Amino acid sequence: MPWNDNLQGAALEIAASDDRRLRVLAGPGTGKTFAIRRYVMRLLEQNVDPRRILAVTFTRTAARDLRNELSEIGVPGCDEIWAGTLHAFCFRTLLRASALEAHDRTPRPLLPVTQNGILGFEYAPLLIDLDNQEVFGNKRRRIKRIREYEAAYARTQQDEAFAQRDEVDLQFQEALLSWLRFHRAMLIGELIPEALRYLDDNPTADEHHAFDRIIVDEYQDLNKAEQTIIDRLAENSVLAIVGDADQSIYAFKYANPEGIADFLQRHGDTVDKSLSECRRCGQDIVAVANSVITNNHLGEASYVRMSPMPANPRGEIHVVQWTNLDAEVQGLAAYVAYLIADRGYQAKDFLILCPRRRIAYQLRNELRNLGVDAHSFFHEEALEENGAQEAYALLTLLCNVEDRVALRFWLGFGSQDWRFKQYCRLRDLCQQTGESPFGTLDRMSRGDLNAAGFAQTLARFRLLRQRLGQLAEVTGPALLDQLFPAGTQWAESLREILQGSEIEETATCADILSTLSEYISQPEVPEEPDFVRVMSLHASKGLTSKVAIIASIVDSLIPNVDTDLPLNDQERTLREQRRLFYVAVTRPREILVLSSPARISAPMAPQIGVRLSQQGRTLPSRFLREIGVGHQTKSGNSWTDSNFS
């Protein structure tokens, strides 16, 4: 098929572009993926060397889908395009150039779990180990220092920031880097800056001249350091970026949506193209989306709203309030079952978006009780429970007993102070001898080295050796059952990830660890499943379905704004939360359900972060007041009694 077959309008102009700098502003459902695919098809049909095309995507799935779609329509050379995430590209670059070894760094990322603003899991012992000087402050202050360190890198401000830091900041940075080097680890946010440093320090490096064409999707989701790397790689290349500032929802990853706006200042020869006609959503759904997001653009005369595709149907919108959370869960599950039984929908046609995992699990389980296959995708929260963390550390050590981060976690686990004093002595001993912590403890346990003062640490080490011995020959599903026992609540999310990947009988511990680490660090949801998908609003980015149900839309969940923040930060958070809601409401093609409970039980409310009124009711979400006129809220009982009409 020719690249321009059935192309017209802005999509044709984008696919045909040979502009040295091209910026495509594309709203949700406007066909940007289609235009990008045709752009790449044209390059390949015109004999551009595929090995000199770099396609940067935000997820591994998007990269795989691009290659698969080009392959399916028979485009030669599509398998030779470098398509993937920028992290993957930088990781490969640093390994190939041995750049990390030159700085005594190891690309083993620390896995965080964040609860109530506190960094946990592999960060927990790090924070304790950095507590050896009162000047570093309490735990929250130390977390803030770590985040400031990462943020400075993400914003490419490290030189200016470090120059302005006081002596305590510099001491903390030195202690942090010392810990990371000893434990052969990195913060996730350090990888991109290390790659940027490598490119800046090596102007003759091959990467500066490796590509003739660079295409970047979801540009608004990159942080400033990532956008700067793209600039470096594209100095001698044609660069096309695609994005939408209204879909920037990753402030916690330091995303820089302003990079789209200031792209023009950084690249004066930029040509602009826009895709504003929503081809996905029903016309009334587009109107709701416009009504919501316009609140982020009040007073901006130049702002262009999305337009609905004239041929699309109007679409259905239901705004429903239930008496309580249990009624919401039961009612929404009944609605899904009704659409499947009476209106011909299939399980794969549904996205159910929940602001909290506990609500999602209740919905998933209720659907299963009604005979509807459903799977949840809250993999970023799979390691919240202590049992899951201990099992994951054991799996890591089963793959590599010299993984110092996992060993540090294992040795301190179960102790309030993470056996800090004993571990400090162990680390000092290792630094004196050059021996690893595992090797040192192994000699102590055999009696070859004085073990006085290490009783509790050695007890944990001996337990580790025992567990590793029991699992040494176990593979596949049997290993899964040993590590993450069926019927154990903390293991549920991890088992769901692995069962979805169909672990084979011969799967090794390395296979299982690789599957888990990929899903947890880059959670992705299947686009064409045969079940109902239940997930967070963030996870729905890039997905589409016939029906989208957004559950529990109440204040402090949607939106969720920390009222302890300064007012400017609260406003910034609110604007991003509105963008997140905008992303969610633009997922469906046919039916959008906006649901909320009037009450959540007093014991559960604080557990999931919900504020209640003095009467014990939930507080209405301001976003439901922004969806526009003509969408009257129905009670759950009346909606159910009217056969969901």
XYZ file of C-alpha atoms in Angstrom:
645
model
C 0.000 0.000 0.000
C 1.414 3.434 -0.928
C 2.167 5.693 2.021
C -0.363 8.342 0.885
C -3.273 5.969 0.258
C -6.532 7.585 1.525
C -4.587 10.417 3.171
C -5.885 13.946 3.134
C -5.772 17.227 5.002
C -3.377 17.730 7.907
C -2.501 14.015 8.106
C -1.280 14.112 4.492
C 0.759 17.268 5.153
C 2.394 15.644 8.202
C 3.227 12.395 6.424
C 4.611 14.280 3.419
C 6.706 16.735 5.427
C 10.407 17.101 4.731
C 10.750 20.083 7.051
C 13.941 20.028 9.089
C 11.957 20.755 12.250
C 8.315 19.667 12.453
C 6.035 20.138 15.458
C 2.718 18.285 15.408
C 0.143 19.344 18.007
C -2.366 16.518 18.255
C -5.272 16.147 20.666
C -6.557 12.788 21.909
C -8.048 10.551 19.245
C -7.077 12.867 16.395
C -5.053 10.294 14.457
C -1.476 11.156 15.394
C -0.402 7.489 15.490
C -1.846 7.001 12.012
C 0.000 10.081 10.700
C 3.307 9.007 12.286
C 3.014 5.550 10.760
C 2.464 7.015 7.305
C 5.371 9.417 7.824
C 7.685 6.464 8.522
C 6.183 4.493 5.596
C 7.048 7.341 3.245
C 10.644 7.473 4.458
C 11.075 3.742 3.910
C 9.393 3.823 0.494
C 11.773 6.628 -0.470
C 14.721 4.406 0.489
C 15.820 6.231 3.619
C 18.122 3.816 5.447
C 15.912 2.353 8.227
C 18.949 1.963 10.483
C 19.256 5.756 10.434
C 15.688 6.338 11.662
C 15.138 6.782 15.409
C 11.542 6.562 16.636
C 11.261 7.530 20.300
C 8.090 6.365 22.030
C 6.950 6.739 25.626
C 6.317 3.005 26.114
C 7.748 -0.259 24.865
C 4.277 -1.234 23.645
C 4.037 1.818 21.375
C 7.389 0.994 19.792
C 6.433 -2.637 19.251
C 3.071 -1.645 17.768
C 4.722 0.744 15.301
C 7.044 -1.971 14.009
C 4.258 -4.567 13.890
C 1.867 -2.323 11.966
C 4.508 -1.451 9.391
C 5.438 -5.107 9.072
C 1.811 -6.177 8.595
C 1.389 -3.865 5.609
C 4.594 -5.136 4.078
C 6.952 -2.167 4.457
C 10.514 -3.418 3.849
C 13.099 -2.390 6.424
C 10.650 -1.656 9.261
C 12.362 -4.206 11.505
C 15.629 -2.288 11.235
C 14.264 1.005 12.596
C 15.472 1.832 16.102
C 12.117 2.208 17.859
C 11.863 2.310 21.639
C 11.911 4.431 24.749
C 14.563 7.069 25.305
C 15.629 5.283 28.506
C 16.299 2.114 26.518
C 18.316 4.057 23.935
C 20.381 5.830 26.602
C 20.949 2.602 28.509
C 22.263 0.930 25.361
C 24.436 3.941 24.547
C 26.026 4.081 27.986
C 26.703 0.344 28.035
C 28.227 0.362 24.578
C 30.475 3.298 25.423
C 31.363 1.942 28.896
C 30.545 5.459 30.070
C 29.113 4.415 33.411
C 32.136 2.360 34.354
C 34.283 5.425 33.793
C 32.339 7.179 36.563
C 32.210 4.065 38.787
C 28.456 3.762 38.318
C 26.289 0.676 37.773
C 22.947 0.905 35.912
C 20.987 -1.022 38.530
C 17.973 1.190 39.407
C 16.524 1.415 42.894
C 12.842 0.486 42.967
C 10.711 2.902 44.993
C 7.339 2.441 46.626
C 5.727 5.708 47.681
C 3.061 5.825 50.383
C 1.863 9.073 51.944
C 4.887 10.877 50.531
C 7.381 8.431 52.099
C 9.787 6.559 49.844
C 9.928 2.886 50.728
C 11.071 -0.545 49.556
C 14.663 -0.290 48.290
C 14.820 3.371 49.301
C 13.957 2.557 52.928
C 17.399 1.248 54.004
C 19.064 3.986 51.930
C 17.204 6.634 53.927
C 18.213 4.998 57.200
C 21.845 4.685 56.122
C 21.878 8.406 55.287
C 20.717 9.173 58.823
C 24.176 9.006 60.324
C 24.316 12.807 60.586
C 21.579 14.834 62.242
C 22.316 17.710 59.875
C 20.577 15.865 57.022
C 17.221 16.281 58.755
C 14.368 13.869 59.403
C 13.178 11.241 56.952
C 10.890 13.610 55.033
C 13.725 16.119 54.724
C 16.086 13.429 53.424
C 13.458 12.346 50.895
C 13.126 15.970 49.809
C 16.904 16.172 49.345
C 16.877 13.037 47.160
C 14.028 14.421 45.061
C 15.776 17.774 44.722
C 18.859 15.924 43.502
C 16.831 14.007 40.886
C 14.778 17.052 39.914
C 17.879 19.133 39.255
C 19.100 16.478 36.844
C 15.715 16.040 35.199
C 15.528 19.782 34.592
C 19.162 19.953 33.398
C 19.823 22.454 36.167
C 22.386 20.446 38.092
C 25.288 22.836 37.556
C 23.332 25.916 38.629
C 21.574 24.072 41.451
C 24.743 22.573 42.889
C 26.538 25.903 42.649
C 23.857 27.439 44.873
C 23.711 24.603 47.400
C 25.020 25.006 50.907
C 27.538 22.792 52.633
C 24.895 20.414 53.997
C 23.466 19.822 50.510
C 26.912 19.013 49.176
C 27.587 16.637 52.097
C 24.292 14.901 51.455
C 25.032 14.554 47.735
C 28.437 13.054 48.548
C 26.908 10.596 51.046
C 24.174 9.622 48.580
C 26.618 8.974 45.749
C 28.904 7.042 48.080
C 25.999 4.765 49.057
C 24.976 4.249 45.439
C 28.515 3.460 44.315
C 29.091 0.970 47.128
C 25.771 -0.746 46.435
C 26.391 -0.628 42.673
C 23.130 1.151 41.966
C 21.606 4.307 40.508
C 18.516 6.383 41.053
C 16.138 5.929 38.121
C 16.387 9.628 37.347
C 20.175 9.509 36.886
C 20.269 7.458 33.672
C 19.229 10.215 31.265
C 21.572 12.862 32.771
C 24.468 10.407 32.563
C 23.718 9.906 28.875
C 23.475 13.668 28.367
C 26.813 14.135 30.108
C 28.335 11.492 27.847
C 27.043 13.226 24.692
C 28.198 16.655 25.846
C 31.630 15.385 26.871
C 32.103 13.475 23.600
C 31.178 15.660 20.596
C 32.786 13.113 18.267
C 30.689 10.207 19.589
C 28.880 8.210 16.895
C 25.465 9.073 18.356
C 25.806 12.689 17.209
C 25.728 11.485 13.598
C 23.863 8.192 13.887
C 20.439 9.251 12.544
C 19.067 11.123 9.568
C 15.498 11.184 10.901
C 14.278 11.369 14.486
C 10.584 11.094 15.377
C 9.458 11.662 18.979
C 5.974 10.742 20.149
C 4.360 12.086 23.377
C 6.947 14.854 23.553
C 5.083 16.524 26.424
C 5.816 13.533 28.672
C 9.595 13.941 28.437
C 11.427 15.889 31.100
C 13.781 18.709 30.224
C 16.886 16.522 30.300
C 15.224 14.066 27.902
C 14.177 16.879 25.573
C 17.741 18.208 25.679
C 19.097 14.787 24.688
C 16.741 14.780 21.695
C 18.160 18.171 20.704
C 21.709 16.789 20.915
C 20.891 13.710 18.839
C 19.060 15.803 16.239
C 21.763 18.428 15.679
C 22.555 16.834 12.311
C 19.144 15.277 11.672
C 15.582 16.012 10.617
C 13.443 16.124 13.767
C 9.677 15.662 14.065
C 7.986 15.879 17.464
C 4.377 15.011 18.260
C 2.545 15.919 21.442
C -0.194 17.693 23.316
C 0.447 19.781 26.417
C -3.124 19.054 27.540
C -2.179 15.392 27.950
C 0.881 15.978 30.139
C 0.204 13.953 33.307
C 3.649 12.991 34.606
C 4.774 15.807 36.879
C 5.988 13.150 39.334
C 8.490 12.186 36.641
C 9.346 15.874 36.107
C 7.657 16.006 32.686
C 8.180 19.323 30.930
C 5.058 20.187 28.889
C 6.490 23.679 28.419
C 9.013 22.034 26.101
C 6.397 21.953 23.364
C 5.745 25.689 23.627
C 9.402 26.723 23.807
C 10.346 24.314 21.004
C 9.816 27.259 18.667
C 12.342 29.367 20.577
C 14.905 26.568 20.523
C 14.286 25.720 16.867
C 13.491 28.833 14.863
C 12.980 26.909 11.605
C 10.065 24.891 12.991
C 6.985 24.212 10.867
C 3.727 23.645 12.779
C 0.951 21.211 11.938
C -2.159 20.483 14.000
C -4.589 17.613 14.348
C -7.681 18.842 16.168
C -10.562 16.728 14.840
C -11.280 13.915 17.302
C -11.915 10.803 15.233
C -12.339 8.549 18.272
C -15.016 9.943 20.561
C -18.709 10.543 20.150
C -19.618 14.191 19.623
C -21.080 14.731 23.090
C -18.004 13.136 24.671
C -15.799 15.599 22.797
C -17.980 18.428 24.140
C -17.488 17.194 27.716
C -13.718 16.934 27.210
C -13.574 20.470 25.792
C -15.683 21.839 28.617
C -13.316 20.357 31.214
C -9.944 21.241 29.710
C -10.940 24.764 28.754
C -10.693 25.573 32.471
C -6.925 25.258 32.077
C -6.965 27.892 29.323
C -9.162 30.652 30.662
C -8.139 33.956 29.107
C -6.070 32.329 26.332
C -7.537 33.735 23.142
C -5.330 31.529 20.949
C -6.432 28.236 22.506
C -7.962 25.840 19.933
C -10.530 23.356 21.208
C -10.961 19.894 19.724
C -13.687 19.492 17.144
C -15.819 16.352 16.825
C -15.792 14.330 13.633
C -19.125 15.130 11.908
C -19.731 11.501 10.908
C -19.373 10.223 14.481
C -22.491 9.455 16.559
C -23.332 11.638 19.534
C -22.302 9.012 22.092
C -23.808 8.215 25.488
C -22.895 9.979 28.728
C -24.164 8.868 32.122
C -23.403 10.808 35.320
C -24.398 8.682 38.321
C -24.197 9.011 42.101
C -24.635 5.939 44.316
C -25.601 5.802 47.971
C -22.233 4.389 49.005
C -19.096 2.721 47.670
C -20.478 -0.809 47.867
C -23.540 0.254 45.859
C -21.244 1.893 43.293
C -19.180 -1.262 42.879
C -22.221 -3.500 42.555
C -24.070 -1.096 40.256
C -21.191 -0.539 37.851
C -20.503 -4.277 37.632
C -24.203 -4.871 36.922
C -24.061 -2.232 34.168
C -21.135 -3.965 32.483
C -22.958 -7.310 32.679
C -26.078 -5.676 31.216
C -24.183 -4.217 28.240
C -22.639 -7.612 27.529
C -25.872 -9.617 27.897
C -28.381 -7.203 26.350
C -26.509 -4.878 24.003
C -23.907 -7.106 22.416
C -20.775 -5.614 23.971
C -17.804 -7.837 24.788
C -15.557 -7.777 27.825
C -12.697 -6.334 25.763
C -14.815 -3.240 25.013
C -14.501 -1.847 28.556
C -12.010 0.323 30.385
C -12.809 0.894 34.060
C -10.674 3.639 35.574
C -10.266 3.868 39.343
C -8.308 6.334 41.475
C -7.389 3.674 44.065
C -6.337 0.052 43.845
C -8.693 -1.096 46.610
C -11.695 0.212 44.693
C -10.384 -1.377 41.499
C -10.003 -4.765 43.173
C -13.558 -4.598 44.512
C -14.867 -3.857 41.017
C -12.764 -6.577 39.436
C -13.936 -9.142 41.963
C -17.587 -8.132 41.603
C -17.335 -8.496 37.815
C -15.864 -11.969 38.237
C -18.688 -12.847 40.607
C -21.094 -11.959 37.778
C -19.208 -14.193 35.341
C -17.382 -11.354 33.546
C -13.646 -11.895 33.080
C -11.754 -8.870 34.405
C -8.123 -8.066 35.192
C -6.663 -5.169 37.152
C -3.513 -3.276 36.203
C -2.165 -1.550 39.286
C 1.322 -2.978 38.852
C 3.001 0.203 40.113
C 1.471 -0.632 43.515
C 2.303 -4.337 43.424
C 5.169 -3.941 45.907
C 3.366 -1.942 48.576
C 2.982 -4.851 51.010
C 5.893 -6.045 53.164
C 5.449 -9.641 52.035
C 5.714 -8.645 48.373
C 8.860 -6.630 49.039
C 10.594 -9.454 50.898
C 9.665 -11.973 48.194
C 10.893 -9.659 45.428
C 14.223 -9.171 47.231
C 14.538 -12.959 47.580
C 13.856 -13.415 43.860
C 16.497 -10.793 43.034
C 19.076 -12.554 45.206
C 18.115 -15.914 43.729
C 19.191 -14.461 40.380
C 22.295 -12.744 41.739
C 23.528 -13.167 45.314
C 25.868 -10.210 44.762
C 22.999 -7.752 44.230
C 23.947 -5.428 47.075
C 20.711 -3.406 47.059
C 18.551 -6.501 47.506
C 20.938 -7.891 50.118
C 20.848 -4.626 52.080
C 17.051 -4.776 52.057
C 16.985 -8.447 53.090
C 19.438 -8.010 55.953
C 17.546 -5.083 57.465
C 14.004 -6.297 56.783
C 11.898 -6.721 59.905
C 13.945 -4.298 61.994
C 12.694 -0.794 62.715
C 16.180 0.673 62.260
C 17.111 -1.761 59.444
C 19.933 -3.093 61.681
C 21.712 0.142 60.883
C 24.674 -0.132 63.277
C 25.521 -3.707 62.299
C 25.285 -2.885 58.611
C 27.492 0.198 58.970
C 30.165 -2.002 60.543
C 29.738 -4.560 57.745
C 30.075 -1.875 55.083
C 33.188 -0.428 56.739
C 34.715 -3.912 56.851
C 33.963 -4.502 53.164
C 35.483 -1.172 52.177
C 38.640 -2.038 54.095
C 39.017 -5.520 52.572
C 37.485 -4.946 49.129
C 35.278 -7.988 49.690
C 31.543 -7.928 48.952
C 28.916 -7.923 51.752
C 27.696 -11.379 50.692
C 31.218 -12.803 50.632
C 32.039 -11.271 54.010
C 28.886 -12.637 55.655
C 29.469 -16.011 54.034
C 32.886 -16.231 55.681
C 31.400 -15.148 59.020
C 28.698 -17.812 58.809
C 31.354 -20.502 58.169
C 33.452 -19.327 61.111
C 36.316 -18.090 58.919
C 35.911 -14.489 60.090
C 35.175 -12.938 63.493
C 31.399 -12.479 63.675
C 31.124 -10.741 67.055
C 28.423 -8.076 67.070
C 26.626 -9.332 63.938
C 24.160 -11.789 65.495
C 20.890 -10.421 64.044
C 22.408 -9.707 60.642
C 23.894 -13.205 60.464
C 20.536 -14.728 61.414
C 18.924 -12.995 58.426
C 21.837 -14.084 56.215
C 21.515 -17.726 57.258
C 17.780 -17.596 56.559
C 18.625 -16.245 53.118
C 21.050 -19.096 52.427
C 18.402 -21.573 53.528
C 15.715 -20.076 51.262
C 18.089 -19.857 48.290
C 18.982 -23.515 48.745
C 15.315 -24.534 48.808
C 14.615 -22.640 45.575
C 17.817 -23.437 43.674
C 16.318 -26.115 41.398
C 12.740 -24.815 41.211
C 11.473 -23.282 37.933
C 8.326 -22.086 36.189
C 4.924 -22.005 37.925
C 6.324 -24.000 40.868
C 8.805 -21.201 41.554
C 6.001 -18.675 41.208
C 3.982 -20.553 43.839
C 6.951 -20.788 46.201
C 7.765 -17.088 45.992
C 4.243 -15.672 45.691
C 1.813 -18.193 47.248
C -1.684 -18.412 45.784
C -4.393 -17.045 48.054
C -2.005 -14.607 49.761
C -3.301 -11.054 49.531
C 0.102 -9.392 49.179
C 0.991 -11.736 46.293
C -2.168 -11.115 44.277
C -0.870 -8.308 42.039
C 2.451 -10.045 41.386
C 0.741 -13.303 40.461
C -1.610 -11.472 38.114
C 1.341 -9.900 36.296
C 3.101 -13.239 35.904
C 0.031 -15.265 34.991
C -0.767 -12.729 32.296
C 2.672 -13.411 30.840
C 2.065 -17.185 30.758
C 5.149 -18.357 32.661
C 6.405 -21.594 31.094
C 7.469 -24.693 33.037
C 11.128 -24.042 32.243
C 11.065 -20.334 33.171
C 14.037 -19.458 35.354
C 14.228 -16.989 38.209
C 15.824 -14.534 35.759
C 12.837 -14.872 33.404
C 10.395 -14.185 36.236
C 12.417 -11.242 37.579
C 12.703 -9.712 34.105
C 8.940 -9.943 33.563
C 8.152 -8.400 36.943
C 10.713 -5.602 36.731
C 9.527 -4.546 33.270
C 5.877 -4.441 34.295
C 6.554 -2.664 37.580
C 8.968 -0.060 36.206
C 6.994 0.484 32.972
C 3.446 -0.722 33.604
C 1.611 -1.354 30.355
C -1.899 -2.526 29.592
C -2.825 -4.802 26.651
C -4.641 -2.977 23.873
C -6.686 -5.913 22.525
C -7.498 -8.224 25.449
C -10.439 -10.578 25.858
C -11.357 -9.251 29.308
C -12.447 -6.069 31.077
C -9.465 -3.868 31.907
C -9.503 -2.188 35.331
C -6.737 0.349 35.943
C -5.671 3.762 37.177
C -6.389 6.897 35.178
C -2.661 7.254 34.465
C -2.478 3.733 33.006
C -5.236 4.507 30.490
C -3.019 6.934 28.569
C -2.794 5.809 24.938
C -5.676 3.323 25.192
C -9.120 3.396 23.641
C -12.313 1.406 24.093
C -15.980 1.454 23.231
C -16.940 2.073 26.869
C -15.044 3.933 29.590
C -16.243 4.032 33.187
C -14.538 6.431 35.593
C -15.312 5.393 39.144
C -15.277 7.210 42.490
C -15.014 10.746 41.148
C -14.979 12.532 44.494
C -12.870 15.353 45.854
C -9.489 14.218 47.235
C -9.459 11.325 44.761
C -10.325 13.093 41.483
C -8.812 15.642 41.879
C -6.246 14.771 44.503
C -4.495 17.944 45.668
C -2.346 18.180 48.785
C -3.782 21.155 50.687
C -0.549 21.465 52.684
C 1.272 22.614 49.557
C 1.814 26.327 48.826
C -1.087 27.815 46.858
C 0.906 28.043 43.618
C 1.818 24.364 43.865
C -1.795 23.470 44.623
C -2.903 25.275 41.475
C -0.209 23.559 39.414
C -1.309 20.167 40.759
C -4.967 20.940 40.081
C -4.204 21.796 36.464
C -2.393 18.504 35.967
C -5.194 16.589 37.677
C -7.597 18.240 35.248
C -5.397 17.085 32.371
C -5.498 13.568 33.821
C -9.307 13.689 33.938
C -9.304 14.998 30.358
C -7.192 12.018 29.269
C -9.632 9.668 30.996
C -12.812 11.103 29.465
C -11.332 10.907 25.954
C -10.751 7.145 26.061
C -14.231 5.917 24.918
C -15.679 5.852 21.428
C -19.322 5.267 22.385
C -20.192 5.388 26.103
C -18.763 7.433 28.982
C -19.889 6.806 32.572
C -18.910 9.269 35.309
C -19.629 7.667 38.681
C -19.347 8.674 42.331
C -20.404 7.345 45.751
C -22.187 9.664 48.189
C -20.576 7.875 51.129
C -17.404 5.920 51.861
C -17.154 4.207 55.224
C -15.371 6.177 57.939
C -12.736 3.428 58.488
C -11.941 3.117 54.772
C -11.958 6.815 53.844
C -8.632 7.770 55.505
C -7.022 4.575 54.247
C -7.566 5.639 50.626
C -7.132 9.362 51.277
C -10.755 10.539 51.086
C -11.930 13.577 53.058
C -15.500 13.418 54.346
C -17.894 16.174 55.349
C -19.077 16.529 58.927
C -22.141 14.533 57.875
C -19.917 11.688 56.722
C -20.570 12.279 53.015
C -17.985 12.518 50.264
C -17.250 15.964 48.850
C -18.307 16.444 45.201
C -15.515 16.655 42.641
C -15.169 20.079 41.061
C -14.506 18.331 37.737
C -18.102 17.082 37.612
C -19.170 20.723 37.727
C -16.986 21.430 34.708
C -18.417 18.881 32.248
C -20.967 21.333 30.819
C -24.714 21.706 30.962
C -27.160 19.004 29.951
C -25.697 16.151 31.971
C -27.955 15.761 34.966
C -26.692 13.474 37.703
C -28.878 10.392 38.223
C -29.142 8.372 41.397
C -27.739 4.870 41.101
C -31.076 3.320 42.109
C -33.111 5.178 39.503
C -30.532 4.472 36.791
C -30.605 0.773 37.602
C -34.414 0.689 37.808
C -34.708 2.353 34.392
C -32.575 -0.405 32.845
C -29.554 1.930 32.735
C -31.178 4.437 30.393
